[in-house]
Every structure is written in structure tokens, then in C-alpha cells.
Coordinates of C-alpha atoms and ligand atoms in Angstrom, one line a residue:
M13 CA -18.7 -11.4 -30.3
I14 CA -15.0 -10.6 -29.7
R15 CA -13.5 -7.8 -31.7
W16 CA -9.8 -7.8 -31.9
G17 CA -9.5 -4.1 -32.8
A18 CA -5.9 -2.9 -32.5
M19 CA -4.7 -6.5 -32.1
S20 CA -5.8 -7.8 -35.5
G21 CA -2.8 -9.2 -37.3
T22 CA -0.8 -9.9 -34.2
P23 CA -0.8 -13.4 -32.5
H24 CA -3.4 -13.7 -29.8
G25 CA -4.7 -16.3 -27.4
L26 CA -2.6 -19.4 -27.1
A27 CA -0.5 -18.3 -30.1
R28 CA 1.1 -15.4 -28.2
G29 CA 4.7 -15.6 -27.2
L30 CA 5.5 -19.2 -28.3
T31 CA 8.0 -21.3 -26.6
N32 CA 11.1 -21.3 -28.8
Y33 CA 11.8 -24.6 -30.5
G34 CA 13.0 -23.0 -33.7
D35 CA 9.8 -24.0 -35.5
A36 CA 6.8 -21.7 -34.7
D37 CA 4.2 -24.1 -36.2
F38 CA 5.6 -27.0 -34.1
S39 CA 5.5 -24.8 -31.0
L40 CA 1.9 -23.9 -31.4
Y41 CA 0.9 -27.5 -32.2
L42 CA 2.7 -28.8 -29.1
R43 CA 1.2 -26.1 -26.9
R44 CA -2.3 -26.9 -28.1
S45 CA -1.7 -30.6 -27.6
F46 CA -0.5 -30.1 -24.1
A47 CA -3.4 -27.7 -23.4
K48 CA -5.8 -30.4 -24.7
S49 CA -4.4 -32.7 -22.1
M50 CA -6.3 -30.5 -19.6
G51 CA -9.6 -31.3 -21.4
Y52 CA -10.1 -28.1 -23.3
S53 CA -12.0 -28.3 -26.6
K54 CA -10.7 -26.8 -29.8
E55 CA -13.3 -24.1 -29.6
M56 CA -12.2 -23.1 -26.1
L57 CA -8.6 -23.0 -27.1
A58 CA -9.4 -20.6 -30.0
R59 CA -10.8 -18.0 -27.6
P60 CA -8.9 -15.0 -26.2
V61 CA -7.0 -16.0 -23.1
V62 CA -7.6 -14.0 -19.8
G63 CA -4.9 -14.9 -17.3
I64 CA -5.9 -14.6 -13.7
A65 CA -2.9 -13.8 -11.5
Q66 CA -4.0 -15.1 -8.1
S67 CA -2.3 -14.7 -4.8
A68 CA -4.1 -17.1 -2.5
S69 CA -1.9 -18.8 0.1
G70 CA -2.3 -20.6 3.4
F71 CA 0.0 -17.8 4.7
N72 CA -2.5 -15.1 3.8
N73 CA -5.6 -14.9 5.9
C74 CA -6.9 -11.8 3.9
H75 CA -7.1 -13.9 0.7
R76 CA -8.9 -16.9 2.1
H77 CA -12.0 -16.4 -0.1
F78 CA -10.1 -16.2 -3.3
P79 CA -11.1 -19.7 -4.5
E80 CA -14.7 -18.3 -4.5
L81 CA -13.7 -15.0 -6.2
L82 CA -11.7 -16.9 -8.8
D83 CA -14.8 -19.0 -9.7
A84 CA -16.7 -15.8 -10.2
V85 CA -14.1 -14.2 -12.4
K86 CA -13.9 -17.3 -14.6
R87 CA -17.7 -17.2 -14.9
G88 CA -17.4 -13.7 -16.2
V89 CA -14.7 -14.5 -18.7
L90 CA -16.5 -17.5 -20.0
A91 CA -19.7 -15.5 -20.4
A92 CA -17.9 -12.9 -22.4
G93 CA -16.4 -15.5 -24.8
G94 CA -12.9 -15.7 -23.3
L95 CA -10.9 -18.6 -21.9
P96 CA -9.9 -18.0 -18.2
I97 CA -6.6 -19.5 -17.1
D98 CA -5.4 -18.8 -13.5
F99 CA -1.8 -18.9 -12.4
P100 CA -0.3 -18.6 -9.0
T101 CA 2.0 -15.8 -8.0
I102 CA 3.8 -15.1 -4.8
S103 CA 1.4 -14.0 -2.0
L104 CA 2.4 -11.6 0.7
G105 CA 0.5 -12.2 3.9
E106 CA 1.4 -9.1 5.9
V107 CA 2.0 -10.6 9.3
F108 CA 3.5 -13.9 8.2
L109 CA 6.6 -12.6 6.6
S110 CA 10.0 -11.9 8.1
P111 CA 11.7 -9.4 8.3
T112 CA 8.8 -7.7 6.6
S113 CA 6.4 -7.9 3.6
M114 CA 8.0 -4.8 2.2
M115 CA 11.2 -6.7 1.4
F116 CA 9.2 -9.0 -0.9
R117 CA 7.0 -6.5 -2.6
N118 CA 9.5 -6.0 -5.4
L119 CA 10.0 -9.8 -5.7
M120 CA 6.2 -10.3 -6.2
A121 CA 6.2 -7.5 -8.7
I122 CA 8.9 -9.2 -10.7
D123 CA 7.0 -12.5 -10.5
V124 CA 3.8 -10.8 -11.7
E125 CA 5.5 -8.9 -14.5
E126 CA 7.5 -11.9 -15.8
M127 CA 4.6 -14.4 -15.6
I128 CA 2.3 -12.0 -17.5
R129 CA 4.9 -11.5 -20.2
A130 CA 6.1 -15.1 -20.4
Q131 CA 2.6 -16.8 -20.6
P132 CA 0.2 -16.5 -23.5
M133 CA -2.6 -14.1 -22.3
D134 CA -4.4 -11.3 -24.0
A135 CA -5.5 -9.7 -20.8
V136 CA -4.9 -10.3 -17.1
V137 CA -7.0 -10.1 -14.0
L138 CA -5.0 -9.2 -10.9
L139 CA -6.5 -10.8 -7.8
G140 CA -5.0 -9.2 -4.7
G141 CA -5.7 -7.4 -1.5
C142 CA -3.4 -7.6 1.4
D143 CA -1.1 -4.6 1.8
K144 CA 1.8 -5.3 -0.6
T145 CA -0.1 -7.5 -3.0
V146 CA -2.0 -4.7 -4.7
P147 CA 1.1 -2.4 -5.3
A148 CA 3.2 -5.5 -6.4
Q149 CA 0.5 -6.4 -9.0
L150 CA 0.1 -2.9 -10.2
M151 CA 3.9 -2.5 -10.6
G152 CA 4.2 -5.7 -12.4
A153 CA 1.3 -5.1 -14.7
A154 CA 2.4 -1.6 -15.5
S155 CA 5.8 -2.9 -16.6
A156 CA 4.4 -5.8 -18.6
D157 CA 1.8 -3.5 -20.1
V158 CA -0.7 -6.2 -21.2
P159 CA -4.3 -5.1 -20.8
A160 CA -4.9 -5.6 -17.0
I161 CA -7.7 -5.1 -14.5
Q162 CA -7.6 -5.4 -10.7
L163 CA -10.0 -7.3 -8.6
L164 CA -9.6 -6.4 -4.9
A165 CA -10.1 -8.7 -2.0
G166 CA -12.4 -6.3 -0.2
P167 CA -12.3 -5.5 3.5
M168 CA -13.1 -7.7 6.5
L169 CA -16.3 -6.9 8.4
P170 CA -15.9 -5.5 11.9
M171 CA -17.7 -7.7 14.5
S172 CA -19.5 -6.8 17.8
F173 CA -17.7 -7.8 20.9
H174 CA -18.7 -6.9 24.5
G175 CA -20.9 -4.0 23.2
E176 CA -18.5 -2.4 20.7
R177 CA -17.4 -3.1 17.1
L178 CA -13.9 -4.4 16.7
G179 CA -12.0 -4.5 13.4
A180 CA -8.3 -5.1 12.5
C181 CA -6.2 -3.5 13.0
T182 CA -6.6 -0.1 14.7
D183 CA -8.4 -1.8 17.4
C184 CA -5.5 -4.4 17.7
R185 CA -3.2 -1.5 18.6
R186 CA -5.7 0.3 20.8
F187 CA -6.1 -2.8 23.0
W188 CA -2.4 -3.6 23.0
A189 CA -1.6 -0.1 24.2
K190 CA -4.2 -0.6 26.9
Y191 CA -2.7 -3.9 27.9
R192 CA 0.8 -2.4 28.0
A193 CA -0.5 0.4 30.2
G194 CA -2.0 -2.1 32.6
G195 CA -5.7 -1.2 31.6
I196 CA -6.6 -4.8 30.8
N197 CA -5.2 -8.2 31.8
A198 CA -3.7 -11.2 30.0
T199 CA -7.0 -13.0 29.9
E200 CA -8.8 -10.1 28.4
I201 CA -6.2 -9.4 25.7
E202 CA -6.3 -13.1 24.7
E203 CA -10.1 -13.0 24.4
I204 CA -9.8 -9.8 22.2
E205 CA -7.1 -11.5 20.0
G206 CA -9.8 -14.0 18.9
N207 CA -12.2 -11.2 18.0
L208 CA -10.2 -8.7 16.0
A209 CA -10.1 -10.4 12.6
T210 CA -13.0 -12.7 12.1
T211 CA -13.9 -12.8 8.3
A212 CA -12.0 -13.1 5.1
G213 CA -10.7 -9.9 3.6
T214 CA -8.3 -7.1 4.3
C215 CA -8.0 -5.0 7.4
A216 CA -11.3 -3.3 8.2
V217 CA -10.1 0.2 8.5
M218 CA -8.5 2.8 6.2
G219 CA -5.1 1.0 6.6
T220 CA -2.7 0.3 3.7
A221 CA -4.8 -2.4 2.0
S222 CA -7.9 -0.2 2.0
T223 CA -5.9 2.8 0.8
M224 CA -4.4 0.8 -2.0
A225 CA -7.8 -0.5 -3.0
A226 CA -9.0 3.1 -3.2
I227 CA -5.9 4.1 -5.2
A228 CA -6.4 1.2 -7.6
E229 CA -10.0 2.4 -8.3
A230 CA -8.9 6.1 -8.4
L231 CA -6.1 5.2 -10.9
G232 CA -8.7 3.6 -13.1
M233 CA -7.3 0.0 -12.7
A234 CA -10.4 -1.5 -10.9
L235 CA -14.0 -1.4 -11.8
P236 CA -15.9 1.7 -10.5
G237 CA -17.5 1.1 -7.1
T238 CA -15.4 -2.0 -6.2
A239 CA -12.8 -0.7 -3.8
A240 CA -14.9 -0.9 -0.6
I241 CA -17.3 -3.8 -1.1
P242 CA -16.7 -6.1 1.9
A243 CA -14.9 -9.3 1.1
V244 CA -17.9 -11.5 2.2
H245 CA -20.7 -9.4 0.5
A246 CA -22.4 -11.0 -2.6
D247 CA -21.6 -7.8 -4.4
R248 CA -17.9 -8.7 -4.3
L249 CA -18.7 -11.9 -6.2
R250 CA -20.8 -9.9 -8.7
A251 CA -17.7 -7.5 -9.0
A252 CA -15.6 -10.5 -9.7
E253 CA -17.9 -11.7 -12.5
A254 CA -18.0 -8.2 -14.0
T255 CA -14.2 -8.0 -13.8
G256 CA -13.8 -11.2 -15.7
K257 CA -16.3 -10.0 -18.4
R258 CA -14.6 -6.7 -18.7
A259 CA -11.1 -8.3 -19.0
V260 CA -12.3 -10.0 -22.3
A261 CA -13.3 -6.6 -23.7
L262 CA -10.0 -5.0 -22.5
A263 CA -8.2 -7.6 -24.5
A264 CA -10.2 -6.8 -27.6
E265 CA -9.7 -3.1 -27.1
D266 CA -6.0 -3.5 -26.3
L267 CA -6.5 -1.0 -23.5
R268 CA -3.2 -1.2 -21.7
P269 CA -2.0 0.1 -18.3
S270 CA 0.2 2.6 -20.0
R271 CA -2.9 4.4 -21.2
I272 CA -4.5 4.3 -17.7
I273 CA -1.6 5.0 -15.3
T274 CA -0.5 8.4 -16.4
E275 CA 0.8 11.6 -14.7
R276 CA -2.8 12.8 -14.5
S277 CA -4.4 9.6 -13.1
V278 CA -1.5 9.4 -10.6
E279 CA -2.4 12.9 -9.4
N280 CA -6.1 11.8 -9.1
A281 CA -4.9 8.9 -7.0
L282 CA -2.8 11.3 -4.8
R283 CA -5.8 13.5 -4.3
V284 CA -7.8 10.5 -3.1
L285 CA -5.0 9.3 -0.8
L286 CA -5.1 12.7 0.8
A287 CA -8.8 13.0 1.0
I288 CA -9.3 9.6 2.7
G289 CA -6.6 10.3 5.2
G290 CA -4.9 7.2 3.8
S291 CA -1.9 5.2 4.9
T292 CA 1.7 6.6 4.8
N293 CA 2.7 3.3 3.1
A294 CA 0.6 4.3 0.1
I295 CA 2.8 7.1 -0.8
L296 CA 5.7 4.7 -1.1
H297 CA 3.6 2.2 -3.2
L298 CA 2.0 4.8 -5.4
T299 CA 5.4 6.3 -6.1
A300 CA 6.7 2.8 -7.0
V301 CA 3.7 2.1 -9.3
A302 CA 4.0 5.5 -11.0
G303 CA 7.7 5.0 -11.5
R304 CA 6.9 1.8 -13.5
A305 CA 4.9 4.1 -15.8
G306 CA 7.6 6.7 -16.1
V307 CA 5.8 9.1 -13.7
D308 CA 7.7 10.8 -10.9
I309 CA 6.0 11.9 -7.7
S310 CA 7.7 14.8 -5.9
L311 CA 7.2 15.2 -2.2
A312 CA 7.0 19.0 -2.8
R313 CA 4.0 18.4 -5.2
L314 CA 2.5 16.2 -2.5
N315 CA 2.6 19.1 -0.1
E316 CA 0.9 21.4 -2.7
L317 CA -1.9 18.9 -3.2
S318 CA -2.2 18.2 0.5
D319 CA -2.7 21.9 1.3
A320 CA -5.5 22.0 -1.2
T321 CA -7.2 18.6 -0.6
P322 CA -9.4 18.3 2.6
V323 CA -10.0 15.1 4.4
L324 CA -13.5 14.0 3.6
V325 CA -14.0 10.6 5.3
D326 CA -14.2 9.7 8.9
L327 CA -12.6 6.2 9.0
K328 CA -10.4 4.6 11.5
P329 CA -7.6 5.0 12.3
T330 CA -8.3 8.8 12.2
G331 CA -12.0 8.7 12.6
Q332 CA -14.8 6.4 13.8
H333 CA -16.0 4.2 10.9
Y334 CA -14.9 1.1 9.1
M335 CA -14.5 0.3 5.3
S336 CA -17.8 -1.5 5.3
D337 CA -19.4 1.8 6.5
L338 CA -17.8 3.6 3.6
N339 CA -19.2 1.1 1.2
A340 CA -22.7 1.5 2.6
A341 CA -22.2 5.3 2.5
G342 CA -21.6 5.4 -1.3
G343 CA -18.1 3.9 -1.6
L344 CA -15.3 5.6 -3.4
G345 CA -17.6 7.2 -5.8
A346 CA -19.1 9.4 -3.2
I347 CA -15.5 10.7 -2.4
L348 CA -14.7 11.1 -6.1
R349 CA -17.9 13.1 -6.7
E350 CA -16.9 15.5 -4.0
L351 CA -13.4 15.8 -5.3
K352 CA -14.7 16.3 -8.9
P353 CA -13.6 19.9 -9.3
M354 CA -10.0 18.9 -8.4
L355 CA -9.7 15.8 -10.5
H356 CA -8.5 15.2 -14.1
L357 CA -11.8 13.9 -15.5
D358 CA -10.4 13.0 -18.9
C359 CA -8.4 10.0 -17.5
V360 CA -9.4 6.7 -19.1
T361 CA -10.3 3.8 -16.8
V362 CA -10.5 0.0 -17.4
T363 CA -14.1 0.5 -18.4
G364 CA -13.0 2.4 -21.4
E365 CA -14.9 5.4 -20.2
T366 CA -13.2 8.5 -18.7
L367 CA -13.5 9.3 -15.0
G368 CA -15.7 12.2 -15.9
Q369 CA -18.2 9.9 -17.7
R370 CA -18.2 7.6 -14.8
L371 CA -19.0 10.4 -12.3
D372 CA -21.7 11.9 -14.5
A373 CA -23.5 8.5 -14.7
E374 CA -23.4 7.6 -11.1
P375 CA -26.3 7.9 -8.7
G376 CA -25.8 10.4 -5.9
W377 CA -26.4 8.5 -2.7
V378 CA -24.1 9.4 0.1
D379 CA -24.2 9.1 3.9
R380 CA -22.9 12.4 5.3
D381 CA -22.0 10.8 8.6
V382 CA -19.2 9.0 6.7
V383 CA -18.4 11.2 3.7
R384 CA -18.5 14.9 4.1
P385 CA -19.1 17.5 1.4
L386 CA -16.0 19.4 0.0
G387 CA -17.2 22.6 1.6
D388 CA -17.6 21.0 5.1
P389 CA -14.7 18.5 5.5
Y390 CA -13.5 16.7 8.5
Q391 CA -10.2 18.4 8.1
K392 CA -9.4 21.3 5.9
V393 CA -6.1 19.9 4.6
G394 CA -4.9 16.5 3.4
G395 CA -3.9 13.7 5.7
L396 CA -0.2 13.6 4.8
A397 CA 2.6 16.1 4.7
A398 CA 6.2 15.9 3.6
L399 CA 8.9 17.4 5.8
F400 CA 12.4 18.6 4.7
G401 CA 15.3 19.9 6.7
T402 CA 18.8 19.1 8.0
L403 CA 17.6 15.8 9.5
A404 CA 15.7 14.8 6.3
P405 CA 17.4 16.4 3.2
S406 CA 15.5 14.1 0.9
G407 CA 12.2 14.2 2.8
A408 CA 10.1 12.5 5.5
I409 CA 6.4 12.0 5.9
I410 CA 4.0 12.8 8.7
K411 CA 0.4 11.6 8.8
R412 CA -1.0 14.8 10.3
S413 CA -4.5 13.6 10.1
A414 CA -3.6 10.9 12.6
A415 CA -1.4 13.1 14.8
D416 CA -1.9 15.4 17.7
P417 CA -1.7 19.1 16.4
A418 CA -0.5 20.2 19.9
L419 CA 2.8 18.5 19.1
F420 CA 3.3 19.9 15.6
E421 CA 5.5 23.0 16.5
R422 CA 8.0 21.7 18.9
E423 CA 11.7 21.6 19.8
G424 CA 12.7 18.5 21.8
R425 CA 15.5 16.4 23.2
A426 CA 16.4 13.3 21.3
V427 CA 16.2 9.9 23.1
V428 CA 17.9 7.7 20.5
F429 CA 17.5 4.0 19.9
T430 CA 20.2 2.7 17.4
S431 CA 18.3 -0.4 16.2
L432 CA 15.1 -2.4 16.7
E433 CA 17.0 -4.6 19.2
D434 CA 18.1 -1.6 21.2
L435 CA 14.5 -0.3 21.2
A436 CA 13.1 -3.6 22.4
T437 CA 15.7 -3.9 25.1
R438 CA 15.5 -0.4 26.6
I439 CA 12.1 1.1 25.8
D440 CA 10.4 -0.2 28.9
T441 CA 13.3 -0.1 31.4
P442 CA 12.4 1.9 34.5
D443 CA 15.6 3.9 34.3
L444 CA 15.2 5.1 30.8
D445 CA 15.9 8.8 30.8
V446 CA 12.8 10.1 29.1
T447 CA 9.8 12.5 29.5
G448 CA 6.7 13.1 27.5
D449 CA 8.3 16.2 25.9
D450 CA 11.2 14.3 24.5
F451 CA 11.5 13.1 20.9
L452 CA 12.0 9.3 20.5
V453 CA 14.4 8.6 17.6
L454 CA 14.8 5.2 16.0
Q455 CA 17.8 4.7 13.7
N456 CA 18.7 1.9 11.2
A457 CA 15.1 0.8 10.3
G458 CA 15.1 2.0 6.7
P459 CA 15.2 0.2 3.3
K460 CA 18.8 -0.9 3.6
S461 CA 19.0 -1.4 7.3
G462 CA 18.8 -5.2 7.2
Y463 CA 15.2 -5.1 8.5
A464 CA 13.9 -3.8 5.0
M465 CA 12.0 -0.8 6.4
P466 CA 9.6 -2.5 8.9
E467 CA 6.5 -1.0 10.3
A468 CA 8.4 -0.1 13.4
G469 CA 7.9 3.7 13.2
Y470 CA 5.0 3.5 15.6
L471 CA 7.4 3.4 18.5
P472 CA 5.7 2.3 21.7
I473 CA 5.3 5.0 24.4
P474 CA 7.8 3.9 27.1
A475 CA 5.9 1.8 29.7
K476 CA 6.6 4.2 32.5
L477 CA 5.1 7.2 30.6
A478 CA 2.2 5.1 29.3
R479 CA 1.3 4.2 32.9
S480 CA 1.4 7.8 33.9
G481 CA -1.1 8.7 31.2
V482 CA 1.1 9.8 28.2
K483 CA -0.9 8.8 25.1
D484 CA 1.2 10.5 22.3
M485 CA 4.6 12.0 21.9
V486 CA 6.9 12.9 18.9
R487 CA 8.5 9.9 17.4
M488 CA 10.7 9.7 14.3
S489 CA 12.6 7.2 12.2
D490 CA 13.5 5.9 8.8
A491 CA 11.0 3.1 9.2
R492 CA 7.4 2.8 8.0
M493 CA 4.2 2.7 10.0
S494 CA 1.2 0.5 9.6
G495 CA -1.7 2.3 7.9
T496 CA -3.8 1.3 10.9
A497 CA -1.6 3.1 13.4
Y498 CA -1.8 6.7 14.6
G499 CA 0.2 9.3 16.6
T500 CA 2.6 12.2 16.0
I501 CA 5.0 10.1 14.1
V502 CA 7.6 11.2 11.5
L503 CA 8.5 8.4 9.0
H504 CA 10.5 7.5 6.0
I505 CA 13.4 9.9 6.9
S506 CA 15.7 10.0 3.9
P507 CA 18.5 9.4 3.3
E508 CA 18.2 6.6 5.9
A509 CA 20.6 6.0 8.8
A510 CA 22.0 2.8 7.3
V511 CA 23.4 4.7 4.3
G512 CA 24.9 7.3 6.5
G513 CA 22.0 9.9 6.3
P514 CA 21.9 12.6 9.0
L515 CA 19.6 10.5 11.1
A516 CA 22.6 8.2 11.7
L517 CA 24.4 11.1 13.4
V518 CA 21.8 11.9 16.1
R519 CA 22.9 11.3 19.6
N520 CA 21.1 11.3 23.0
G521 CA 20.4 14.8 24.2
D522 CA 20.6 16.5 20.7
R523 CA 17.9 19.1 20.1
I524 CA 15.6 18.6 17.2
K525 CA 13.1 21.0 15.8
L526 CA 9.8 19.9 14.2
S527 CA 7.5 22.4 12.5
V528 CA 4.7 20.9 10.5
S529 CA 3.5 24.3 9.4
Q530 CA 6.9 25.1 7.9
R531 CA 7.3 21.5 6.7
R532 CA 10.7 21.4 8.5
L533 CA 12.6 18.7 10.5
D534 CA 16.0 20.0 11.7
L535 CA 18.8 18.6 13.7
L536 CA 20.1 21.5 15.8
V537 CA 23.8 20.4 15.9
D538 CA 26.6 22.4 14.4
D539 CA 28.4 21.3 11.3
A540 CA 31.7 20.7 13.0
E541 CA 30.3 18.3 15.4
L542 CA 28.3 16.5 12.7
G543 CA 31.5 16.3 10.7
R544 CA 33.3 14.5 13.6
R545 CA 30.4 12.1 13.9
R546 CA 30.3 11.4 10.2
A547 CA 34.0 10.6 10.1
A548 CA 33.4 8.0 12.8
W549 CA 30.3 6.5 11.2
K550 CA 30.3 2.9 10.1
P551 CA 27.6 1.0 8.1
P552 CA 25.5 -1.0 10.5
V553 CA 25.1 -4.1 8.4
T554 CA 27.1 -6.4 6.2
P555 CA 25.2 -6.9 3.0
P556 CA 24.2 -10.5 2.1
R557 CA 26.4 -12.1 -0.5
R558 CA 23.8 -14.2 -2.3
G559 CA 20.2 -14.7 -3.2
Y560 CA 17.3 -12.2 -3.2
G561 CA 18.7 -10.5 -0.1
K562 CA 21.8 -9.5 -2.2
L563 CA 19.6 -8.3 -5.1
Y564 CA 17.5 -6.3 -2.7
M565 CA 20.4 -4.6 -0.9
D566 CA 22.2 -3.9 -4.2
H567 CA 19.3 -2.2 -5.9
V568 CA 16.6 -1.0 -3.5
L569 CA 16.1 2.8 -3.7
Q570 CA 15.3 5.2 -0.9
A571 CA 11.8 6.1 0.3
E572 CA 11.3 9.1 -2.1
H573 CA 11.6 6.6 -5.0
G574 CA 9.1 4.2 -3.5
C575 CA 11.7 1.7 -2.5
D576 CA 11.5 0.1 -6.0
F577 CA 14.6 -1.5 -7.5
D578 CA 16.7 0.9 -9.6
F579 CA 16.6 -1.4 -12.6
L580 CA 12.8 -1.8 -12.6
R581 CA 11.6 1.9 -12.9
K582 CA 10.8 3.0 -16.3
A583 CA 13.7 5.0 -17.8
Ligands
LIG5 FE1 -3.9 -8.2 5.1 FE2 -4.1 -6.2 7.0 S1 -3.1 -8.1 7.2 S2 -4.7 -6.2 4.9

């Protein structure tokens, strides 16, 4: 039986948001008539409508099982007395988009928001998974503020190959680095290429997609225990059915994202991000999602939380295991139970219960090989740290859990690349003036660079150094880095070079000081010289004059604001 609770008296189901013909009765009559052309009965059309925003696409390998998940969601909605109606949105297949999926995250968020608002639905299921799709859906749903619940794609399974398990995409990078260093040949790398990503689902490690799945569950926007279930596991289909069922109840309770995504649940999500050694991209995405709910995330607060939140899981790229191992080890619930003393337990989730009620009711199984107790963590402090200084007045990020602590307190000589093309042209040239003690600096790869902040922050070790055995060195940029990558890499330097930030003023041979313990990143060049360089600086790109490219360049914000558009954040 459906209770309409807070919604009684307001139009629901197909009667919501009528098309405007100047006669509401005619609008509803016409809508029902056209809906009946799809074969629905009168009884079905009287049910509450659950929209299913689905992002399957031939250009998205991670979502290739969505037709099956969609069927299971519909089954759940029908069983609970609702009418499921799916609708397509933009899909963002990470490796199929140019210049980068990041450029289109906000476009997808607009699509999701506007289609939720424009179409008659009492609740919505958000069916997403690949890196940018989950934040885009959460951003759109938070702005539309219709009852919403997320169903995640689930991770790929790693597969055995020549005696070891391989999974996208930390192993992709590991073997590519080996190939670049001459450790394996062209035939071998081609064979590996066919064995890195072999099932449906998102990247198998704690990359951006897995981190965002954990964040969706920690925020309370996905059902408990669903973040880590492998894409091809039968439990994923059961989670889909349960999500559909719950969506009908969400509609009846009018439980909206604005009650779930709050300052306190965002802080819970930040704790989880730090405890899982999650992707640096996730701080951008969580900032953008929180911004849609009117919640600001300060990088100074990130540092406070990071210093008090240990890394509890041992997943690649920082550890040994894969997401499917985390699922078998107890899933996100096992991590949340360890973090319980640090969490805001009064936060409401999509179940209608609080986080505290969830954790009290959960069984206690945990595999300590994968999830450590709070008192005996893998690392005593959180995975991410924000840096500030003369090179990054508005901040920068380092994933210290994936970096070499021996490189944390250093002064080095800058070896500067002024663009991605410059990097590609010169990084492997034999006469590049570089040693393993230098700092590689990439400019003009931020949000307004024309490349839309690509995952280029994982600058390759110059070939001549890689061949001589150098495995890590300090690298820095205004770019992002894939969540599956690792190394002593400073990212998201803000303001970026393309808007004239101090990063734009760095020249070959400058001294730069990095101190992770002091949270500092400083350019050791005097003000007079910087003033001369600033006076000679010119913007590196001509902004596009039309289309989405213009909208993006006119409105995208810097990294500390999550790269959302200025007009989409909640005032
Ligand atoms: Fe989709 Fe990695 S490519 S999650």
C-alpha cells in the first residue's frame, strides 16, 4: 500500500509538472492518452512514477550490464506498487571522451537535473558507475531535489593472467611503465591489453569510480552494503531490485536529497574518502556535490580530518587488494563500523534510518587482511593532504598514501613543461636536462587550460631515468590524476596556470620547496622577478566562441570549488 505522507494534496505520478497547454485537465488527458499508446493500463498509470535515469552507452564499457540492472530495478518498483519509467541521459565513458570526461561532468549534471525536474516522476533511481557519472548524477539530483536513490554499477572482477591477478587500471599503469622502461616487449604488452578489463563494471581498484561509489553510500544516497558488490555478482541484481523497491517508499515519504546530503553527511563522506585512501578526483567531485546542497568543503578542514583519520583498507593503487576483495571482506559497512566513533551517526540515509541505526543492526564480519581496526591501521593518517604556499595560494592536493614519504620534505630544481604537447614532445628526449632529484612541473593543464583538467598529473618518469631505475620523483601540475595512479604527485594547483596563477610563472631551474609535514608548496623566486614574469604573461588559449565549450570556459570554477559551474552551486 502506498502512503503519500507529506505529498498528499500535491500532484503526483503522471499529474506532476504538466505540459503547458493553458488547460491543465486537457494536459493530463493528453498525457494519459499518449502514455496509453505505450500499452499501459489505467491502473498502472495511477501508480507513483519512479524515473530511472540510466546512462548505458556503447561508448561506456563500465555500464555494459545496465540492461540487466534496469530490469531488476523495474522488478523492484513494480513489486512495491510503483510504475518504473526509464529515461536516457548522457553517459560518460572515461576513456572514450576528448579532451576529457571532466569537461562533460557538468553537462551530464545539467541533463540529469533538468530531466528529473521536467518529467513527471515522484522519485528517481540514478543508475551510474563510471568515474564522472556518479558525481554528475548526485549533483543533478541534489539540485533537482526530488527523492533520489543511487544504484551503482559495481566494480569489475580482476582476472588471473600468467599466475597473477590483473585489474584495471592500476595494473594498466604498472605494465605500461614496465614497457616504457624496456622490461616487457610489444607482444607482451598487447597480450596484457586484452586481459586488464574483462568483465562489466567499473575499474577494479580503489580508483575514482570505486571511491565515488563508497562516497555515495557514505553520504546515504545508496543502499547500505551496495558500494562494493561486483558488477557481475547476483547480489548486484538483488541490490537493483531492492533499490527499485525502496524508491517507491522514498516517494511516499518524500525523503529528498536535501535531507540526506548535509554538512554532517558530507563530513562522513570525507572521513570515508580519507580512510579508504581514495582518489584525488573524489575531493573535486564531493566538493561539487556538496556545493549543490549549499555545503562548502574547505581544504583546511580536509587537512584537519586527514590528520585524524587513518587509512584502514589495503586496496590498489596504494595496497594489494581489489574492490571485490573489499566486498568479500565486509564491504563499506566494515569500514564504517571502524570509523563509527568519528562519524555523525544521526545522518539520515535513503533507507529512512540513520547511519547509527544502520551500523547497530549490521552483522560484524570483517576480513582483517583487507580492513584493519581503527587502532591498528595501515597508515596512521588519511590518504590526502592539501598544500598551500606561494605556488598554490588557493591550494593543491597530494595523495600521500600513494606517494613515497622519502620525497615529502624536499627542495628541487624545476624542469618545466608548458603544455601537454610540450610534455609529449620532450619528456623522452635523450638530451632532456633532468635528474631524479628534480621536480617535474606541468603548466596549463587545469580547468580553463583548453584541455579541461585532464588526468595528466601522473607525468611519466623521463625514459632515460626510468631505464636507469628511477621509479618515482616529485611531479606537480594543475591537472588531475587517475584514481588508479600512484607516485609523489602534487595536483590541482590553484589558481591554475591558464588564469595566470603562480604556476604559470615557474621557469626551468627555479627552486621549489615541498613540505608535506608543513603542508607547504613554495616557489623560491623573489617578488621582483615574479612581477616581471607576470607582466609578460599571456593567456595560453583563446576561449571558444560558441556551444558547450563557451559555456564551460565562461563558468567553470577552480579546483577548490570542485570545478562546478558558478551558476549551478546553491547560493
Ligand atoms: Fe569506467 Fe574506470 S573506466 S570506472
